[in-house]
Each structure stands twice: as C-alpha cells, then as structure tokens.
Coordinates of C-alpha atoms in Angstrom, one line a residue:
Chain U
X26 CA -21.4 8.0 1.6
X27 CA -20.6 11.8 1.9
X28 CA -23.7 13.7 1.6
X29 CA -22.7 16.1 -1.7
X30 CA -24.3 19.3 -2.1
X31 CA -24.8 20.1 -6.1
X32 CA -26.1 23.8 -6.5
X33 CA -28.7 23.2 -8.7
X34 CA -30.4 19.6 -7.1
X35 CA -29.4 20.2 -3.3
X36 CA -27.8 17.3 -1.2
X37 CA -27.4 13.9 -3.0
X38 CA -25.4 10.5 -2.1
X39 CA -21.9 10.6 -3.0
X40 CA -22.4 7.6 -5.4
X41 CA -24.9 9.9 -8.2
X42 CA -21.3 12.3 -8.9
X43 CA -17.7 11.7 -10.6
X44 CA -15.3 13.9 -11.2
X45 CA -12.5 15.0 -8.2
X46 CA -9.5 17.0 -10.2
X47 CA -7.8 19.6 -8.1
X48 CA -9.0 22.7 -9.4
X49 CA -6.6 25.6 -10.5
X50 CA -4.3 23.1 -12.9
X51 CA -4.2 25.5 -15.9
X52 CA -2.8 23.2 -19.3
X53 CA 0.8 24.5 -19.9
X54 CA 0.2 27.0 -22.8
X55 CA 2.1 26.2 -26.1
X56 CA 3.5 29.1 -27.3
X57 CA 6.3 29.4 -26.4
X58 CA 6.7 25.2 -25.1
X59 CA 6.3 24.4 -22.5
X60 CA 9.1 22.6 -20.8
X61 CA 9.1 19.0 -19.5
X62 CA 9.4 20.2 -15.8
X63 CA 5.7 22.2 -16.5
X64 CA 3.9 18.9 -18.3
X65 CA 5.0 16.8 -15.7
X66 CA 4.1 19.1 -13.0
X67 CA 0.4 19.9 -15.1
X68 CA -0.2 15.9 -15.9
X69 CA 0.6 13.7 -12.0
X70 CA 0.9 17.0 -10.1
X71 CA -2.2 15.8 -8.4
X72 CA -0.3 16.3 -4.6
X73 CA -1.7 14.3 -2.0
X74 CA -2.6 17.1 0.5
X75 CA -3.5 16.7 3.4
X76 CA -6.7 19.0 4.3
X77 CA -9.0 21.6 2.8
X78 CA -9.7 21.1 -1.2
X79 CA -11.0 22.1 -4.3
X80 CA -11.4 20.1 -6.6
X81 CA -14.4 20.1 -10.2
X82 CA -17.4 17.6 -9.6
X83 CA -20.1 16.9 -11.8
X84 CA -23.8 14.7 -10.9
X85 CA -23.2 12.6 -13.7
X86 CA -26.3 10.7 -12.8
X87 CA -28.4 14.2 -12.1
X88 CA -28.5 17.1 -13.9
X89 CA -25.5 16.6 -15.2
X90 CA -24.1 19.7 -14.5
X91 CA -20.1 20.8 -13.6
X92 CA -19.0 22.0 -10.2
X93 CA -16.8 24.1 -8.1
X94 CA -16.3 21.7 -5.0
X95 CA -14.5 22.0 -1.8
X96 CA -13.6 20.0 0.4
X97 CA -12.1 18.1 3.4
X98 CA -9.8 14.6 2.4
X99 CA -8.7 14.5 6.0
X100 CA -12.3 15.1 8.3
X101 CA -14.7 14.3 5.0
X102 CA -16.4 17.4 5.9
X103 CA -18.5 20.1 2.6
X104 CA -17.2 23.5 3.5
X105 CA -19.0 24.8 0.2
X106 CA -20.4 24.3 -3.7
X107 CA -20.8 26.3 -6.2
X108 CA -22.0 26.3 -10.0
X109 CA -19.3 27.3 -12.5
X110 CA -19.5 30.7 -14.1
X111 CA -20.7 30.3 -17.4
X112 CA -19.2 30.0 -19.7
X113 CA -18.2 33.0 -22.8
X114 CA -21.6 32.5 -26.1
X115 CA -19.3 32.3 -29.1
X116 CA -19.3 36.0 -30.9
X117 CA -20.6 38.0 -27.6
X118 CA -18.3 40.4 -28.7
X119 CA -14.7 41.9 -27.2
Chain T
X29 CA 3.6 -28.3 48.9
X30 CA 3.8 -29.0 46.0
X31 CA 3.4 -26.0 45.7
X32 CA 6.2 -24.6 47.4
X33 CA 9.2 -27.0 44.2
X34 CA 6.9 -23.9 41.7
X35 CA 6.9 -20.8 43.8
X36 CA 10.7 -20.0 42.4
X37 CA 8.9 -20.3 38.5
X38 CA 6.3 -18.7 40.4
X39 CA 8.7 -16.3 41.3
X40 CA 10.5 -16.2 37.6
X41 CA 7.0 -16.1 36.0
X42 CA 5.5 -12.8 37.6
X43 CA 8.8 -11.2 36.9
X44 CA 9.1 -11.8 33.6
X45 CA 5.1 -10.3 33.4
X46 CA 6.3 -6.8 34.7
X47 CA 9.9 -6.4 33.8
X48 CA 8.4 -4.5 30.5
X49 CA 11.9 -5.8 28.7
X50 CA 11.4 -2.8 25.9
X51 CA 11.3 -4.9 22.4
X52 CA 14.6 -1.6 21.7
X53 CA 16.5 1.0 22.7
X54 CA 14.3 4.3 22.3
X55 CA 17.6 6.4 21.9
X56 CA 17.7 10.0 21.2
X57 CA 19.0 10.9 17.9
X58 CA 22.9 11.5 17.9
X59 CA 24.3 14.5 15.7
X60 CA 26.2 12.8 13.4
X61 CA 24.8 9.9 10.7
X62 CA 25.9 8.0 7.4
X63 CA 22.7 7.6 6.4
X64 CA 18.8 8.4 7.6
X65 CA 16.0 6.7 6.4
X66 CA 12.9 9.1 7.1
X67 CA 9.9 6.6 8.0
X68 CA 9.5 3.5 10.4
X69 CA 6.9 1.5 8.4
X70 CA 8.2 -2.2 7.6
X71 CA 10.4 -0.4 3.7
X72 CA 12.4 2.4 5.8
X73 CA 12.9 -0.8 8.9
X74 CA 14.0 -3.1 6.4
X75 CA 16.4 -0.7 4.4
X76 CA 17.8 0.3 7.6
X77 CA 18.0 -3.6 8.6
X78 CA 19.6 -5.0 5.5
X79 CA 22.3 -2.1 5.8
X80 CA 22.8 -3.2 9.2
X81 CA 22.9 -7.4 8.1
X82 CA 24.5 -7.1 4.6
X83 CA 25.8 -3.8 4.0
X84 CA 27.3 -3.7 7.7
X85 CA 26.9 -0.2 7.2
X86 CA 25.3 -0.1 11.6
X87 CA 26.1 4.4 12.0
X88 CA 22.3 4.7 11.5
X89 CA 19.2 6.2 12.6
X90 CA 15.3 5.7 11.6
X91 CA 13.5 8.7 12.0
X92 CA 9.4 7.9 12.7
X93 CA 7.0 10.4 13.7
X94 CA 5.3 9.1 16.0
X95 CA 5.1 4.8 17.5
X96 CA 6.8 2.3 15.8
X97 CA 3.6 -0.1 14.4
X98 CA 1.5 2.9 14.7
X99 CA 0.5 2.1 11.0
X100 CA -2.8 2.8 10.6
X101 CA -3.1 -0.1 8.4
X102 CA -4.5 -2.5 10.5
X103 CA -5.4 -5.1 6.7
X104 CA -3.1 -8.0 6.7
X105 CA -0.6 -8.8 5.1
X106 CA -1.2 -10.6 2.4
X107 CA 2.4 -11.9 0.0
X108 CA 2.4 -14.8 -2.3
X109 CA 0.9 -14.3 -5.5
X110 CA 1.8 -13.7 -8.4
X111 CA 1.9 -9.5 -10.1
X112 CA -0.2 -9.2 -13.2
X113 CA 2.7 -6.9 -15.0
X114 CA 6.5 -8.3 -15.7
X115 CA 7.9 -5.8 -13.7
X116 CA 6.9 -6.3 -10.7
X117 CA 7.0 -10.0 -10.2
X118 CA 10.8 -10.3 -8.8
X119 CA 9.8 -8.3 -6.7
X120 CA 7.2 -10.1 -5.4
X121 CA 8.7 -13.7 -6.3
X122 CA 12.1 -12.4 -3.5
X123 CA 9.4 -11.0 -0.9
X124 CA 7.5 -14.8 -1.2
X125 CA 10.4 -16.5 -0.4
X126 CA 12.2 -14.2 2.6
X127 CA 8.5 -14.8 4.2
X128 CA 8.7 -18.4 4.9
X129 CA 11.6 -17.7 6.9
X130 CA 10.6 -14.1 8.0
X131 CA 11.1 -15.4 11.4
X132 CA 13.3 -17.0 11.6
X133 CA 16.0 -14.4 10.3
X134 CA 14.8 -12.0 12.6
X135 CA 13.9 -13.4 15.7
X136 CA 11.1 -12.6 16.8
X137 CA 7.1 -14.4 14.9
X138 CA 5.9 -11.8 12.0
X139 CA 2.7 -14.1 12.1
X140 CA 3.2 -15.3 9.0
X141 CA 0.9 -18.2 8.1
X142 CA 1.2 -20.1 4.8
X143 CA -2.0 -21.3 4.0
X144 CA -1.8 -20.3 -0.5
X145 CA -3.6 -17.2 -2.0
X146 CA -6.6 -18.5 -4.4
X147 CA -6.7 -15.9 -7.6
X148 CA -10.4 -16.8 -8.5
X149 CA -11.6 -15.4 -11.5
X150 CA -16.1 -16.0 -12.3
X151 CA -17.2 -17.9 -15.7
X152 CA -14.3 -16.9 -17.3
X153 CA -13.8 -13.0 -17.0
X154 CA -10.4 -11.6 -17.0
X155 CA -8.5 -15.2 -17.2
X156 CA -6.7 -14.4 -19.8
X157 CA -4.4 -11.9 -17.0
X158 CA -5.1 -14.4 -14.9
X159 CA -3.7 -16.9 -16.2
X160 CA -1.3 -14.0 -18.0
X161 CA 0.5 -13.7 -14.2
X162 CA 0.7 -17.6 -12.9
X163 CA 2.6 -17.8 -16.5
X164 CA 5.2 -15.3 -15.8
X165 CA 4.6 -15.9 -11.6
X166 CA 6.5 -19.3 -11.8
X167 CA 8.6 -18.5 -14.9
X168 CA 10.1 -16.3 -12.7
X169 CA 10.6 -19.6 -9.8
X170 CA 7.1 -18.7 -8.3
X171 CA 4.3 -22.4 -8.0
X172 CA 1.2 -21.8 -9.2
X173 CA -1.1 -23.9 -9.7
X174 CA -4.3 -23.9 -12.2
X175 CA -7.2 -25.4 -10.2
X176 CA -11.6 -25.6 -12.4
X177 CA -14.1 -25.2 -10.7
X178 CA -13.8 -28.4 -8.7
X179 CA -10.7 -28.3 -7.5
X180 CA -11.7 -23.9 -6.6
X181 CA -14.4 -25.9 -4.1
X182 CA -12.4 -27.7 -2.3
X183 CA -10.1 -25.7 -1.9
X184 CA -12.2 -22.6 -0.7
X185 CA -16.0 -24.3 0.5
X186 CA -17.6 -20.7 1.2
X187 CA -17.5 -20.5 -2.2
X188 CA -19.8 -23.3 -2.6
X189 CA -23.1 -21.3 -3.0
X190 CA -26.3 -23.1 -0.6
X191 CA -28.5 -22.8 -4.2
X192 CA -28.4 -24.8 -6.2
X193 CA -29.6 -24.0 -9.4
X194 CA -26.7 -21.4 -9.4
X195 CA -24.8 -22.2 -12.8
X196 CA -22.1 -19.6 -11.8
X197 CA -18.0 -21.0 -13.1
X198 CA -14.6 -20.3 -11.0
X199 CA -11.6 -20.8 -12.3
X200 CA -8.9 -19.8 -10.4
X201 CA -4.8 -20.3 -9.4
X202 CA -3.6 -21.0 -6.9
X203 CA -0.5 -20.1 -4.9
X204 CA 0.6 -22.4 -2.4
X205 CA 3.7 -20.4 -1.4
X206 CA 1.2 -16.9 -0.6
X207 CA -0.1 -16.5 3.2
X208 CA -0.9 -13.7 5.6
X209 CA 1.0 -12.2 7.9
X210 CA 0.5 -9.4 10.9
X211 CA 1.1 -5.7 9.8
X212 CA 2.6 -4.7 13.2
X213 CA 3.7 -7.9 14.2
X214 CA 6.4 -7.7 11.2
X215 CA 7.1 -3.5 11.6
X216 CA 8.0 -4.7 15.5
X217 CA 10.3 -7.7 14.1
X218 CA 12.1 -6.3 12.1
X219 CA 12.1 -3.4 14.5
X220 CA 14.2 -5.2 16.7
X221 CA 16.4 -6.4 14.2
X222 CA 17.7 -3.8 13.2
X223 CA 17.9 -2.1 16.9
X224 CA 20.1 -5.2 18.0
X225 CA 21.7 -5.0 14.7
X226 CA 23.1 -1.0 16.2
X227 CA 20.6 0.9 14.1
X228 CA 19.2 4.1 15.8
X229 CA 15.3 3.5 15.7
X230 CA 14.4 7.3 17.0
X231 CA 10.2 7.5 18.4
X232 CA 8.4 11.4 18.2
X233 CA 10.7 12.4 15.1
X234 CA 9.3 15.2 12.8
X235 CA 11.5 16.1 9.8
X236 CA 11.0 20.4 10.0
X237 CA 13.6 20.8 6.8
X238 CA 16.2 19.7 4.5
X239 CA 20.0 21.2 5.3
X240 CA 21.8 21.7 1.0
X241 CA 25.3 22.8 0.6
X242 CA 26.4 22.6 -2.8
X243 CA 23.5 20.9 -4.6
X244 CA 23.6 18.4 -2.7
X245 CA 21.2 17.3 1.2
X246 CA 23.8 17.5 3.8
X247 CA 21.5 17.2 7.1
X248 CA 18.2 18.1 7.9
X249 CA 16.2 20.0 10.9
X250 CA 13.5 17.9 12.8
X251 CA 11.7 18.1 16.2
X252 CA 15.4 17.0 18.7
X253 CA 17.3 18.3 17.2
X254 CA 19.9 18.9 14.0
X255 CA 21.2 15.6 11.7
X256 CA 23.8 15.7 9.5
X257 CA 24.0 12.9 6.8
X258 CA 25.5 12.7 3.5
X259 CA 22.4 10.2 2.9
X260 CA 18.6 11.1 3.2
X261 CA 16.2 8.4 2.1
X262 CA 12.6 8.7 1.6
X263 CA 10.5 6.2 2.7
X264 CA 7.9 7.5 4.6
X265 CA 4.5 6.4 2.7
X266 CA 1.8 8.3 3.2
X267 CA 4.4 11.5 4.0
X268 CA 7.0 11.1 0.5
X269 CA 4.8 14.5 -0.7
X270 CA 5.0 16.6 2.4
X271 CA 9.2 15.1 2.2
X272 CA 9.9 15.4 -1.5
X273 CA 8.1 18.8 -0.9
X274 CA 10.2 20.4 1.9
X275 CA 13.4 18.8 -0.2
X276 CA 12.3 20.7 -3.2
X277 CA 10.7 19.0 -5.8
X278 CA 7.5 17.1 -6.6
X279 CA 5.9 13.7 -6.9
X280 CA 3.3 11.8 -8.4
X281 CA 1.3 11.2 -6.1
X282 CA -1.8 10.6 -5.6
X283 CA -4.3 10.3 -1.6
X284 CA -6.5 7.5 -1.6
X285 CA -8.1 5.0 0.6
X286 CA -8.8 1.4 0.4
X287 CA -12.1 0.6 2.0
X288 CA -12.3 -2.3 4.2
X289 CA -14.8 -4.9 6.4
X290 CA -14.7 -7.4 9.6
X291 CA -16.6 -9.8 10.4
X292 CA -17.8 -11.3 14.2
X293 CA -15.4 -14.5 14.5
X294 CA -15.6 -17.2 13.5
X295 CA -14.4 -21.2 14.2
X296 CA -12.3 -21.9 10.2
X297 CA -13.4 -21.8 7.7
X298 CA -11.1 -20.0 5.2
X299 CA -8.1 -21.7 4.9
X300 CA -6.7 -19.1 1.2
X301 CA -6.7 -15.9 1.0
X302 CA -9.0 -15.1 -1.5
X303 CA -8.5 -12.2 -4.5
X304 CA -11.7 -12.2 -6.6
X305 CA -10.3 -10.5 -9.8
X306 CA -14.1 -10.0 -10.9
X307 CA -15.5 -9.2 -7.3
X308 CA -12.6 -6.8 -7.6
X309 CA -12.2 -7.1 -3.8
X310 CA -9.6 -9.7 -0.5
X311 CA -10.5 -12.3 1.6
X312 CA -9.4 -13.7 4.5
X313 CA -10.0 -15.5 7.6
X314 CA -7.2 -13.7 10.4
X315 CA -6.1 -16.1 13.1
X316 CA -8.9 -14.1 15.3
X317 CA -11.6 -15.3 13.1
X318 CA -12.4 -13.3 11.6
X319 CA -13.3 -12.4 8.2
X320 CA -11.5 -9.2 6.5
X321 CA -11.9 -8.2 3.5
X322 CA -10.8 -4.9 1.0
X323 CA -11.7 -4.0 -1.9
X324 CA -10.3 -1.2 -4.4
X325 CA -9.3 2.4 -4.2
X326 CA -11.6 5.7 -4.1
X327 CA -11.4 7.4 -7.0
X328 CA -11.7 10.8 -5.4
X329 CA -8.5 12.4 -2.8
X330 CA -9.3 11.2 0.6
X331 CA -7.3 10.4 3.7
X332 CA -9.8 10.5 5.8
X333 CA -11.2 7.7 8.1
X334 CA -13.9 7.5 6.1
X335 CA -12.6 7.1 3.1
X336 CA -15.6 6.4 -0.4
X337 CA -19.5 5.2 1.0
X338 CA -19.5 4.2 -2.2
X339 CA -16.9 2.3 -2.2
X340 CA -18.1 0.5 0.5
X341 CA -20.8 -0.6 -0.5
X342 CA -19.9 -1.9 -3.5
X343 CA -17.3 -5.0 -1.4
X344 CA -20.6 -5.0 0.9
X345 CA -22.9 -6.2 -1.7
X346 CA -19.4 -8.4 -4.3
X347 CA -18.6 -9.9 -1.1
X348 CA -21.5 -11.3 -0.2
X349 CA -22.7 -12.2 -4.4
X350 CA -18.6 -13.7 -4.2
X351 CA -19.8 -15.6 -1.1
X352 CA -23.1 -16.7 -0.7
X353 CA -22.1 -19.2 1.4
X354 CA -21.8 -16.4 4.4
X355 CA -25.8 -15.1 4.3
X356 CA -26.4 -14.0 7.7
X357 CA -22.6 -12.1 8.6
X358 CA -23.0 -9.2 9.3
X359 CA -20.0 -7.2 8.8
X360 CA -18.8 -5.3 12.4
X361 CA -16.0 -3.3 11.5
X362 CA -15.8 -0.9 8.5
X363 CA -13.1 1.1 8.5
X364 CA -10.2 2.5 5.5
X365 CA -6.5 2.3 5.0
X366 CA -4.5 5.1 3.6
X367 CA -2.6 4.8 0.3
X368 CA -0.6 5.8 -1.8
X369 CA -0.6 5.5 -5.9
X370 CA 1.6 6.4 -9.2
X371 CA -0.4 7.5 -11.9
X372 CA 1.1 3.6 -13.1
X373 CA 0.3 2.2 -10.0
X374 CA 3.6 1.5 -9.7
X375 CA 6.4 2.4 -6.7
X376 CA 9.6 4.7 -6.8
X377 CA 12.1 3.0 -6.1
X378 CA 15.8 5.5 -6.9
X379 CA 17.7 7.9 -6.5
X380 CA 15.9 11.3 -6.2
X381 CA 16.2 15.3 -8.1
X382 CA 18.6 16.8 -5.2
X383 CA 21.7 14.1 -4.2
X384 CA 21.7 12.6 -1.3
X385 CA 18.7 11.6 -1.3
X386 CA 16.6 8.0 -2.3
X387 CA 13.3 7.4 -3.0
X388 CA 11.7 4.2 -2.0
X389 CA 7.3 5.0 -2.1
X390 CA 4.6 5.3 -4.0
X391 CA 3.8 0.6 -2.6
X392 CA 0.0 1.3 -3.2
X393 CA -1.8 -1.3 -2.2
X394 CA 0.8 -3.6 -2.5
X395 CA 4.0 -2.3 -0.6
X396 CA 3.7 -5.3 2.8
X397 CA 3.4 -7.8 -0.4
X398 CA 7.3 -6.7 -1.5
X399 CA 8.4 -6.2 1.6
X400 CA 11.4 -8.4 2.7
X401 CA 12.0 -7.7 -1.7
X402 CA 12.6 -3.9 -1.2
X403 CA 14.3 -3.6 2.1
X404 CA 17.4 -5.2 0.0
X405 CA 17.2 -4.3 -2.5
X406 CA 16.9 -0.2 -1.5
X407 CA 20.1 -1.3 1.0
X408 CA 22.0 -2.3 -1.5
X409 CA 21.1 1.5 -3.7
X410 CA 22.1 2.8 -0.3
X411 CA 25.1 1.3 0.5
X412 CA 26.5 0.5 -2.5
X413 CA 24.8 2.7 -4.7
X414 CA 23.4 0.5 -6.6
X415 CA 20.4 0.0 -9.1
X416 CA 20.1 -3.9 -9.1
X417 CA 17.6 -5.0 -11.9
X418 CA 14.9 -5.6 -9.5
X419 CA 14.3 -2.3 -9.0
X420 CA 15.1 -1.0 -12.3
X421 CA 11.7 0.0 -13.5
X422 CA 10.4 2.0 -10.3
X423 CA 13.0 4.5 -12.0
X424 CA 11.4 8.4 -10.1
X425 CA 11.8 9.6 -13.4
X426 CA 9.9 7.2 -15.8
X427 CA 6.8 9.1 -15.6
X428 CA 7.9 12.7 -16.7
X429 CA 10.2 10.4 -19.8
X430 CA 7.1 9.2 -20.9
X431 CA 8.4 5.5 -19.8
X432 CA 5.4 4.5 -17.3
X433 CA 4.6 1.1 -16.7
X434 CA 2.1 -0.7 -17.2
X435 CA 0.5 -5.0 -18.1
X436 CA 1.6 -6.1 -21.8
X437 CA -0.8 -7.8 -22.2
X438 CA -0.5 -9.8 -25.6
X439 CA 1.2 -13.2 -23.9
X440 CA 2.9 -14.5 -26.6
X441 CA 6.2 -13.3 -25.7
X442 CA 6.7 -15.2 -22.8
X443 CA 5.2 -18.6 -25.1
X444 CA 8.7 -17.9 -27.2
X445 CA 10.6 -18.3 -24.2
X446 CA 9.3 -21.0 -22.7
X447 CA 6.7 -23.6 -22.6
X448 CA 3.1 -22.6 -21.6
X449 CA 2.9 -23.3 -17.6
X450 CA -1.2 -25.1 -18.2

C-alpha cells in the first residue's frame, strides 16, 4: 500500500485516493479547430513512461482536494506532493 | 557385476547431464535480414516461427533485450475461455485449438494441461455477459456447457462453503478445451522451434534507433551493430511504446500492473481454472501445487514490483470470500505482472504509421491466451502483407477514427443467426 502525503491531511493510505491522470495535458483549443492528431494525442497519449511522473490525485475519501503528486512509477517512491494553485476568483480584475 | 552392466548407461547419463546442450544458438546479428522482429516474448517468437514454417521466410531475426524467457510475467497462461467481445472470439478459438497440439508442433512441451476453464458468476450477477460470451464461443466452433449450482460445485469442490447456512448460488460456463500452460516454457518452445528453422534469435540486443530512408524503414541501429532490413515488426509488449517513440509515432498504451498472490503448495484440490466475474479474479492450481490467483489491473500507471496495494487487498479479500474452503491457507508470495492497456482493452495489430513497420502489442492480460493465433496471423501480415479477418478489427488507427472495440451488450443479433445454445 502506497502512503500518499496529502498536502492538507498528511500521509494517508492509497485506498483513500483516486486519480493518477498525468498533468500537463492541455485540451486542444476550438479556435482554430485542432487536428485529429492533436486530439488523439490528448485523448490517448498517456505514454507509459518509466520513472518520475507528475499526476493529479484527489483525496476522495478524505478532504476531497485535488493536488499534484510526483511519483516514480518504477520504484513506487513518492517524490513530492504540492497543492494546486488557487483558481482565479470570478471577476477579480484583469 | 550387476553394476558393471549399467556402467555404460551411467556414463552416458552423466555425460548427458553435464553436456549442457544449448537449446538454441546464440548468434551475432547479421548485417542484413528480410525481416526483423523486435521483442523475444511469445508474440515475437511465435511470429518468427510461423513466418519460417508457413511462409518459408527464414532469413529473419528476433531481437531480445535480455535473455529469452526473462518475461517477469510469472502467471500461468490461461487459454480457452470465451471472450466477451465478438471481434476477439476468432483469435481465442484458433489459439485454443492450437494449444492442444502445441507440444507436438514445437517439439517441446510448453507445460500445457487441458484442465477446463470454469467461468463463474455468483447469484446471477453478470450472468447475461457470461452467456453471451459462451454463445459467441459456440458459434465460433468451440465447446461451452452451462452448469448449474450443483454441477459447478461438483467440478470445483473448493467453492463449497464450510458454512452450511450460506445461501450463495453459482452459475458457471464450462470450457472443456481450456487449460493452463507455463509462459516461460512456452517462450522457450517457440525459441527452440524458430531457431531450428534458421531464425536468428539475437539476445542482449537493444534497439537504439530506426533508420528511415525516403519515408520508409530501412534498418535499425542496435547495441550490437547496424542491421539493414525492409520490414520491422514491433512485438515488444511493455516496451512497444518506447520503440514507437524511436520510430517517431505515439501508441495509445497505458502501463498497468496485475497483482497476484500464491499460496503454499497443496495436494491436488482444484482441477479447472476458476474465472470469477463477481470477484474479478482468476485462480488455478499450478503443477507444483500452489494456488495462484490474480485480479484486475491496478488503476494508476505503474511498472513497479509493488503495483497497487489497494488491488492486492481487494484480491485477498475477494479470494477469501470466493473460496472460503481454503480457510487457513496463507498467501506466501505476492508480485505484480506488467501489462500494457489500450483505451478499449483490445490489442493493436497492423501497419504502423511508418512504412515497413508492423505492430503487435497492447495485449493487456490476454496476450498468452491468444498467442498461437496471434503468431499465425502476424506472420501472415509480415510474410504476405495481408491482414486476415481474425486480426482486421485490431487496426492501430481505430482510436483516432472513433472505432474503438467495445462488447456489444445486446445478444439479439446473435440469436437471430443461430438457435440459442442453452
């Protein structure tokens, strides 16, 4: 069982978490319409890399917060866990 | 005096034991081949074997990263269960018919045992898909029989609960032609047979880059020198994505692990292979007496030997619930087997975006079950550049085209073409 350090709750067992989608995937824009290749890469491009990987995880059965986890897929080591930057407030200036 | 009579036999026996006759040559790569297959696992070696045997293409090489048989898989091969998808049933049925005679065909026993496979559900949950799979399999020409609760317990007494008050009901489909094989022996068998037909099985050979000329593959740069070839097949399963990246394209694969446990050895208590849809686990007793069980893949990317702890915990609790009769048995070993999953869970077989490159990967946990059929069809693709009906659905371009394969949940179309099997 992995012990995942939630930035808010501290180390908790893996069973409390969900997620694992790799971060840095940017959804192709609509203007101009993205190519089929760009969409394929966005939808299916979760390349099975060995080594460090930055992912989104959610402490689903805990505080419910999403955060960024850097994890080594080969050794199972957790390298770092960071809070996501706060989303900009609606209508908070420019 | 009596001993002197056997002295000759003893000498020959001792010589035989120390001779270390290699099962295959260990050749250096030649400068040129008609076709090169990257990956010395089951699919690569089987393709090389059938390419040599059926299509007489013998000036070929199989490049292996390490040594033959270093698979890291360590789960028994289970073949002969009907899949839930009509597109894969042909592949599985052909593979099963080949498994029965594989020892004779290859001249080496891959440890096959036709034990039968029991596809079971508890209390009717999943019974519809189970029957759909069985009907598909029968239409493809295979054998499948429906068993009621009592008949299921008669086949696998281990499922009987020691607690008489228990009320769960099993429904099973029995696939009598199914069974198990040893994955390493299977790979050795194909390696021996391919080598005997003149295929170069080149071990400890890493591929560093692809040589491309005029938009077409022209060869490979390897750690053991440059190889010129017009045809490159990528059958490197868990390293297929790395090879594709070298060739300049992306494969829609996800690295996952399957979590497995093994008990201490028992005397024979479980003959058929159990596949439980309700518990999501497969269990069988391997020839050395241990009962090996494994579950569905973990849900995050991993190729670590630890895999997912959550999945292992689930596997243990579900196994204990499924076979309460095993009571005090302890899991003496746990490990993980790496798999590559495609978005629809079905393999990728066909032409790659780079001309002259062919793909056979993304098998998930079903690769060994389909192995002989995969080898025959892939050899046909490599040797004749023709895609047969069996592998046509698995084209690499299906994801981008929005034509992913998913099980059809409506068996109405089936019953229209043939009478219901049960």
